[in-house]
Short mmCIF file of C-alpha atoms in Angstrom, two decimals:
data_model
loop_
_atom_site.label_atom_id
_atom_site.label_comp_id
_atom_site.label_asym_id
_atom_site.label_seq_id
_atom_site.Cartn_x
_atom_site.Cartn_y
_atom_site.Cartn_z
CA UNK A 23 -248.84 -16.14 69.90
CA UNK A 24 -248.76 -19.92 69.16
CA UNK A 25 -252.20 -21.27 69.07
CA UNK A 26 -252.45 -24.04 70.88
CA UNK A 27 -252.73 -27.45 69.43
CA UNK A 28 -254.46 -30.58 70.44
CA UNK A 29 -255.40 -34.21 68.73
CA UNK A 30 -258.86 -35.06 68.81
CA UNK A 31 -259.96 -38.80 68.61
CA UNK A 32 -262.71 -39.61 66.25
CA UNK A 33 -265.24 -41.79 65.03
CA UNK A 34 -267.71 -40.06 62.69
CA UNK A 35 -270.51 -40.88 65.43
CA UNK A 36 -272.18 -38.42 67.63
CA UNK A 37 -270.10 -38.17 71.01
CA UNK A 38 -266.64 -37.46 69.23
CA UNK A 39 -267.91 -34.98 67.01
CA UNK A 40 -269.37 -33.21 69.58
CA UNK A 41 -266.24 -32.92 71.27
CA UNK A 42 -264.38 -32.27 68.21
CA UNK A 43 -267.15 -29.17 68.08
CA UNK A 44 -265.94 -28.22 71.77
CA UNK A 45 -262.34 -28.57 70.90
CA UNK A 46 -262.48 -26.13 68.60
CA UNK A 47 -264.53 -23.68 70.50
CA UNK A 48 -261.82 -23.84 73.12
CA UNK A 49 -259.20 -22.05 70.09
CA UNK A 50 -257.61 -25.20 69.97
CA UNK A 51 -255.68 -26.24 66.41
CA UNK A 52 -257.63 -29.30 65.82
CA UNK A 53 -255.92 -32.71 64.43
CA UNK A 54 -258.57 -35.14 64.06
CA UNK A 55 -257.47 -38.96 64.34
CA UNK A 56 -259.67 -42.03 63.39
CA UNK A 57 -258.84 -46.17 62.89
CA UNK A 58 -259.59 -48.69 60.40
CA UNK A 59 -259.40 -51.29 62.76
CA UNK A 60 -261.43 -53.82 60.68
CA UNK A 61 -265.23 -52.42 61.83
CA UNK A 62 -267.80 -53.82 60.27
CA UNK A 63 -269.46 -50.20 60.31
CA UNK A 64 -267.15 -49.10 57.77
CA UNK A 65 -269.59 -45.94 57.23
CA UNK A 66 -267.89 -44.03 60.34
CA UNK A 67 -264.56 -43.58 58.57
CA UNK A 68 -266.72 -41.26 55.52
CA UNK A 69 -268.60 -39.59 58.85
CA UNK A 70 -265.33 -39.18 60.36
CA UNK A 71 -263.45 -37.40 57.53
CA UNK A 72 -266.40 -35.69 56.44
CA UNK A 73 -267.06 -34.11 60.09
CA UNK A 74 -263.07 -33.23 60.31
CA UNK A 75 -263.37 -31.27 57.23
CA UNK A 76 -267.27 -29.32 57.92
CA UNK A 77 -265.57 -28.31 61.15
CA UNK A 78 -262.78 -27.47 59.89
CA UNK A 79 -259.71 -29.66 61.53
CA UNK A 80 -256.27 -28.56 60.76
CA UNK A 81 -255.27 -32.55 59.29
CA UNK A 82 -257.51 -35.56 59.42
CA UNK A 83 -254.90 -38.75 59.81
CA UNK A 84 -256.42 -42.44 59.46
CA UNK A 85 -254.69 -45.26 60.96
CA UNK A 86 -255.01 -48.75 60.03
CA UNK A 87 -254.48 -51.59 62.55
CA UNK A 88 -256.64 -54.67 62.03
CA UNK A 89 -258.32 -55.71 65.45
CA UNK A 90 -260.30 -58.43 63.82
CA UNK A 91 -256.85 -60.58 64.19
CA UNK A 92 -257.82 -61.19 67.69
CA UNK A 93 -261.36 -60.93 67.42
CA UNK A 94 -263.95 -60.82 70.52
CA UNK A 95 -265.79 -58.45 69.60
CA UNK A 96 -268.97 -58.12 67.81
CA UNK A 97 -267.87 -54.76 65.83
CA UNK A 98 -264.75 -57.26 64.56
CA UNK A 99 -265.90 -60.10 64.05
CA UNK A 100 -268.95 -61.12 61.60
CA UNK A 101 -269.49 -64.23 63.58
CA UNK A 102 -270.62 -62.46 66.43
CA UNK A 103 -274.21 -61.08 66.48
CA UNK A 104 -274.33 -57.13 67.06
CA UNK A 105 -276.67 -57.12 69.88
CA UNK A 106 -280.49 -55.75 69.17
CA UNK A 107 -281.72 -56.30 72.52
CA UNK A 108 -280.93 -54.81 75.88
CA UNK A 109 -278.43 -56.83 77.76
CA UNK A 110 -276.61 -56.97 81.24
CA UNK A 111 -272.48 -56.39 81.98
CA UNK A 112 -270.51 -55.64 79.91
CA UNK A 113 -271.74 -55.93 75.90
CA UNK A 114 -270.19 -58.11 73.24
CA UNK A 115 -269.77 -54.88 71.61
CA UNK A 116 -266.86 -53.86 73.63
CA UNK A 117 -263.50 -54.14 71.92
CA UNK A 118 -260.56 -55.22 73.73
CA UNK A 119 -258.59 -52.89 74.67
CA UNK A 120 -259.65 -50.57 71.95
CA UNK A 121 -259.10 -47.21 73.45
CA UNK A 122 -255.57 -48.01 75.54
CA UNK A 123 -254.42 -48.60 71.62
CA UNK A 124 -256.35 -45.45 70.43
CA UNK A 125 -255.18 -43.32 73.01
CA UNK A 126 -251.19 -44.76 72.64
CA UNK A 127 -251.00 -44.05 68.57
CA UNK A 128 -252.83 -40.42 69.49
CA UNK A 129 -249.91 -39.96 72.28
CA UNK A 130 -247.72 -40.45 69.95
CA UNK A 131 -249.22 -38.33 67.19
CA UNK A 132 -249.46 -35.39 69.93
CA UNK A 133 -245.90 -35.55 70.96
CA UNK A 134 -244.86 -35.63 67.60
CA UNK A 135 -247.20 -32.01 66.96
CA UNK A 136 -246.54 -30.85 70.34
CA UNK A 137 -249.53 -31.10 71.63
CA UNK A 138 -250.44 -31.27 74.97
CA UNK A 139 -254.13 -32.14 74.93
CA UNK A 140 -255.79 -35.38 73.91
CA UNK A 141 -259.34 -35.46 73.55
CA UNK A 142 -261.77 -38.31 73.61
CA UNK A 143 -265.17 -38.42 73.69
CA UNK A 144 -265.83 -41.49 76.73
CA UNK A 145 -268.81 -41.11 78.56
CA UNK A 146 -269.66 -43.15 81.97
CA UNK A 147 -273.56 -41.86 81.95
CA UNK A 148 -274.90 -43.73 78.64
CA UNK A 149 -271.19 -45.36 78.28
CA UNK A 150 -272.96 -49.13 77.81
CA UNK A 151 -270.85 -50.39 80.00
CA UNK A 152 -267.42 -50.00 78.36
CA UNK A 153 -264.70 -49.98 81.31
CA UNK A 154 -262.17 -48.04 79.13
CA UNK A 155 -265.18 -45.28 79.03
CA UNK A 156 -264.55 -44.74 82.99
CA UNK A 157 -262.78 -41.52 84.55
CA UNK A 158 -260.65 -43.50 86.60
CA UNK A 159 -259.08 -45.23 83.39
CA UNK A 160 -258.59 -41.83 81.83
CA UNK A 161 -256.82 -40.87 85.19
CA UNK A 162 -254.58 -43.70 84.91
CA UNK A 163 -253.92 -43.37 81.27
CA UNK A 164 -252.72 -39.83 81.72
CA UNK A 165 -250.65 -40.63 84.30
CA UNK A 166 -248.70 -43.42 82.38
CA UNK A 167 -248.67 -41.01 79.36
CA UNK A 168 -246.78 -38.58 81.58
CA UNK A 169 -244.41 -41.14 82.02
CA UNK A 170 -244.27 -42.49 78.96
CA UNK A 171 -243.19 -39.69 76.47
CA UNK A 172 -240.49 -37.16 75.90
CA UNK A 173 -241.88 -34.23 76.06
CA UNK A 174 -243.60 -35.24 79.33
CA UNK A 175 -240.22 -35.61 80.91
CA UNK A 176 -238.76 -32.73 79.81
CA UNK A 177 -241.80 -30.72 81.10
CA UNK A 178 -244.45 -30.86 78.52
CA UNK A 179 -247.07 -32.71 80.74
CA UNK A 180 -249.87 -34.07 78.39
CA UNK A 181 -253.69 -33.64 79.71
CA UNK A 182 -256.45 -36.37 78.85
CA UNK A 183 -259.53 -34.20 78.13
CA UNK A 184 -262.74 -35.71 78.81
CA UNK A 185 -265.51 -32.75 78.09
CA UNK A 186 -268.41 -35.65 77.82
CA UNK A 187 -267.47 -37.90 80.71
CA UNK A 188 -270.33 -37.02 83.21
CA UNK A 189 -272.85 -35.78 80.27
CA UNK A 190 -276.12 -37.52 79.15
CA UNK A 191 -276.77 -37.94 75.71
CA UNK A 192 -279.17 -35.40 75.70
CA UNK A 193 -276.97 -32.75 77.56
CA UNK A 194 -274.16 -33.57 74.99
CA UNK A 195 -276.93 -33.26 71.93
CA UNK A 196 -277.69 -29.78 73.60
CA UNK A 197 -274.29 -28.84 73.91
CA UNK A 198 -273.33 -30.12 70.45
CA UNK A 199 -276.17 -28.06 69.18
CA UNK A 200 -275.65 -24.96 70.86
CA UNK A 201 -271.73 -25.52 68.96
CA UNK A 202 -273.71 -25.88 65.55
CA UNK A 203 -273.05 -29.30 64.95
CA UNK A 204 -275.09 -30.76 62.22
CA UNK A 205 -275.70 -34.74 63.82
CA UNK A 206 -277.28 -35.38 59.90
CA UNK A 207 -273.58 -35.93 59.07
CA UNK A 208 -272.41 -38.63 62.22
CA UNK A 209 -272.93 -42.14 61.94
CA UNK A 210 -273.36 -43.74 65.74
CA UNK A 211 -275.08 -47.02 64.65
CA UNK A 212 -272.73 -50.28 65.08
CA UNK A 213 -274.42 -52.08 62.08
CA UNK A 214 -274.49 -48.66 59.31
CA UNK A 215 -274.81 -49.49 55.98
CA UNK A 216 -272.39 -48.44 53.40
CA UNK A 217 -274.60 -45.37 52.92
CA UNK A 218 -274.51 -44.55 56.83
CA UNK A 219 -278.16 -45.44 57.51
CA UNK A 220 -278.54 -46.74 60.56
CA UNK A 221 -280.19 -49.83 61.86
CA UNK A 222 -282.20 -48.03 64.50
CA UNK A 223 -281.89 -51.08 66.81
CA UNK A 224 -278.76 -51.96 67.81
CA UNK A 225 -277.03 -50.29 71.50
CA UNK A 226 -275.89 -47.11 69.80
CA UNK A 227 -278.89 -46.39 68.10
CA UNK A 228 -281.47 -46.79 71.16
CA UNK A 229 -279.02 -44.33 73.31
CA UNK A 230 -278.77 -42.21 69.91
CA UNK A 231 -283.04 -42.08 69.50
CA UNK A 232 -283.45 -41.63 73.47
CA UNK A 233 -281.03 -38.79 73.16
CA UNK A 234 -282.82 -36.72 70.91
CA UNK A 235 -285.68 -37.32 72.61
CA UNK A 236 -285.05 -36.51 75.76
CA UNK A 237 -282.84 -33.42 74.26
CA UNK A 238 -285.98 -32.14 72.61
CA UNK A 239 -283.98 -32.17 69.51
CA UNK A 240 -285.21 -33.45 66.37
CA UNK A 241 -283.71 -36.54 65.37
CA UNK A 242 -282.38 -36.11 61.72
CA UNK A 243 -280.57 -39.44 61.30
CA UNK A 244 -280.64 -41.38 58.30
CA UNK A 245 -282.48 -45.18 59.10
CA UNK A 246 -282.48 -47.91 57.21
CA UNK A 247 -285.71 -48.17 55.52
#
């Protein structure tokens, strides 16, 4: 019996290793897939390899595109402030179009394995207001990837899996600990040093902190002192 293989999208940070955590206790062959797309939290590519290999991923592949060409974006670009303070729409933050590209390059990866299952960790409870975080994006996605590829036309339909897309952050801390996912190793905070310590302030971290708390978890992350 084949077991079946899928490519999981990550970022070193809580959410995606969580579902990286799921993945795998689904008996799925995991192939773990991050981006050096010029972040200026460079610490989640360590976190990111690092949690692919504790949890045992079948190949860790790291792609690098530079997103800081275009800019726009407070993760890629140093002249934009990383926000510290609660704000309203949609947050500087965002990158553009960051997970249509993420998503394409792991469609591609996938139908190269043959794998049929993508998943990424998008959430539209704490999802700070991210529109490529929202189920009817993944919808829409899956149904252009289905029209996109190969193996989708010659009957090997691809499914978008979302396990954290209605969660909390403190349901997916539960779940992630109920998995045995040590959160000591993810980096989450937008403005890391090159240790991983986080900043404790920036969007990431509050939903991180708020998380735990409401989880009744004990926070283990790493701050900056």
């Amino acid at each position: 019996m084949t077991t079946k293989k899928a490519v999981i999208l990550v970022s070193g940070g809580l959410d995606s290793t969580t579902v990286l955590a799921i993945a795998k206790s689904q008996g799925y062959a995991c192939y773990t897939l991050s981006f050096d797309y010029g972040q200026r939290h460079r610490a989640e590519l360590q976190a990111a390899e690092r949690t692919s290999q504790l949890m045992g991923a079948e190949e860790h592949k790291v792609v690098s595109l530079d997103l800081g060409t275009i800019g726009g974006s407070a993760l890629t670009d140093t002249s934009i402030d990383v926000p510290e303070d609660e704000s309203e729409g949609i947050p500087v933050t965002y990158v553009p179009a960051r997970n249509t590209v993420f998503l394409s390059i792991a469609l591609g990866w996938a139908e190269v394995l043959g794998a049929q299952d993508i998943f990424i960790g998008v959430n539209a409870v704490d999802y700070s207001g991210y529109p490529d975080c929202r189920g009817e994006y993944i919808q829409a996605f899956e149904t252009m990837a289905n029209l996109a590829t190969k193996a989708a036309v010659e009957g090997q339909q691809v499914r978008i899996q979302t396990p954290l897309l209605e969660l909390t952050k403190a349901e997916i801390i539960q779940q992630g600990t109920t998995l045995g996912v040590d959160y000591r190793s993810t980096v989450s905070c937008y403005q890391a040093d090159e240790q991983g310590h986080a900043c404790g302030v920036c969007d990431s971290c509050r939903l991180r902190r708020q998380g735990f708390t409401d989880a009744g978890v004990d926070d283990a992350t790493l701050y900056q002192a």
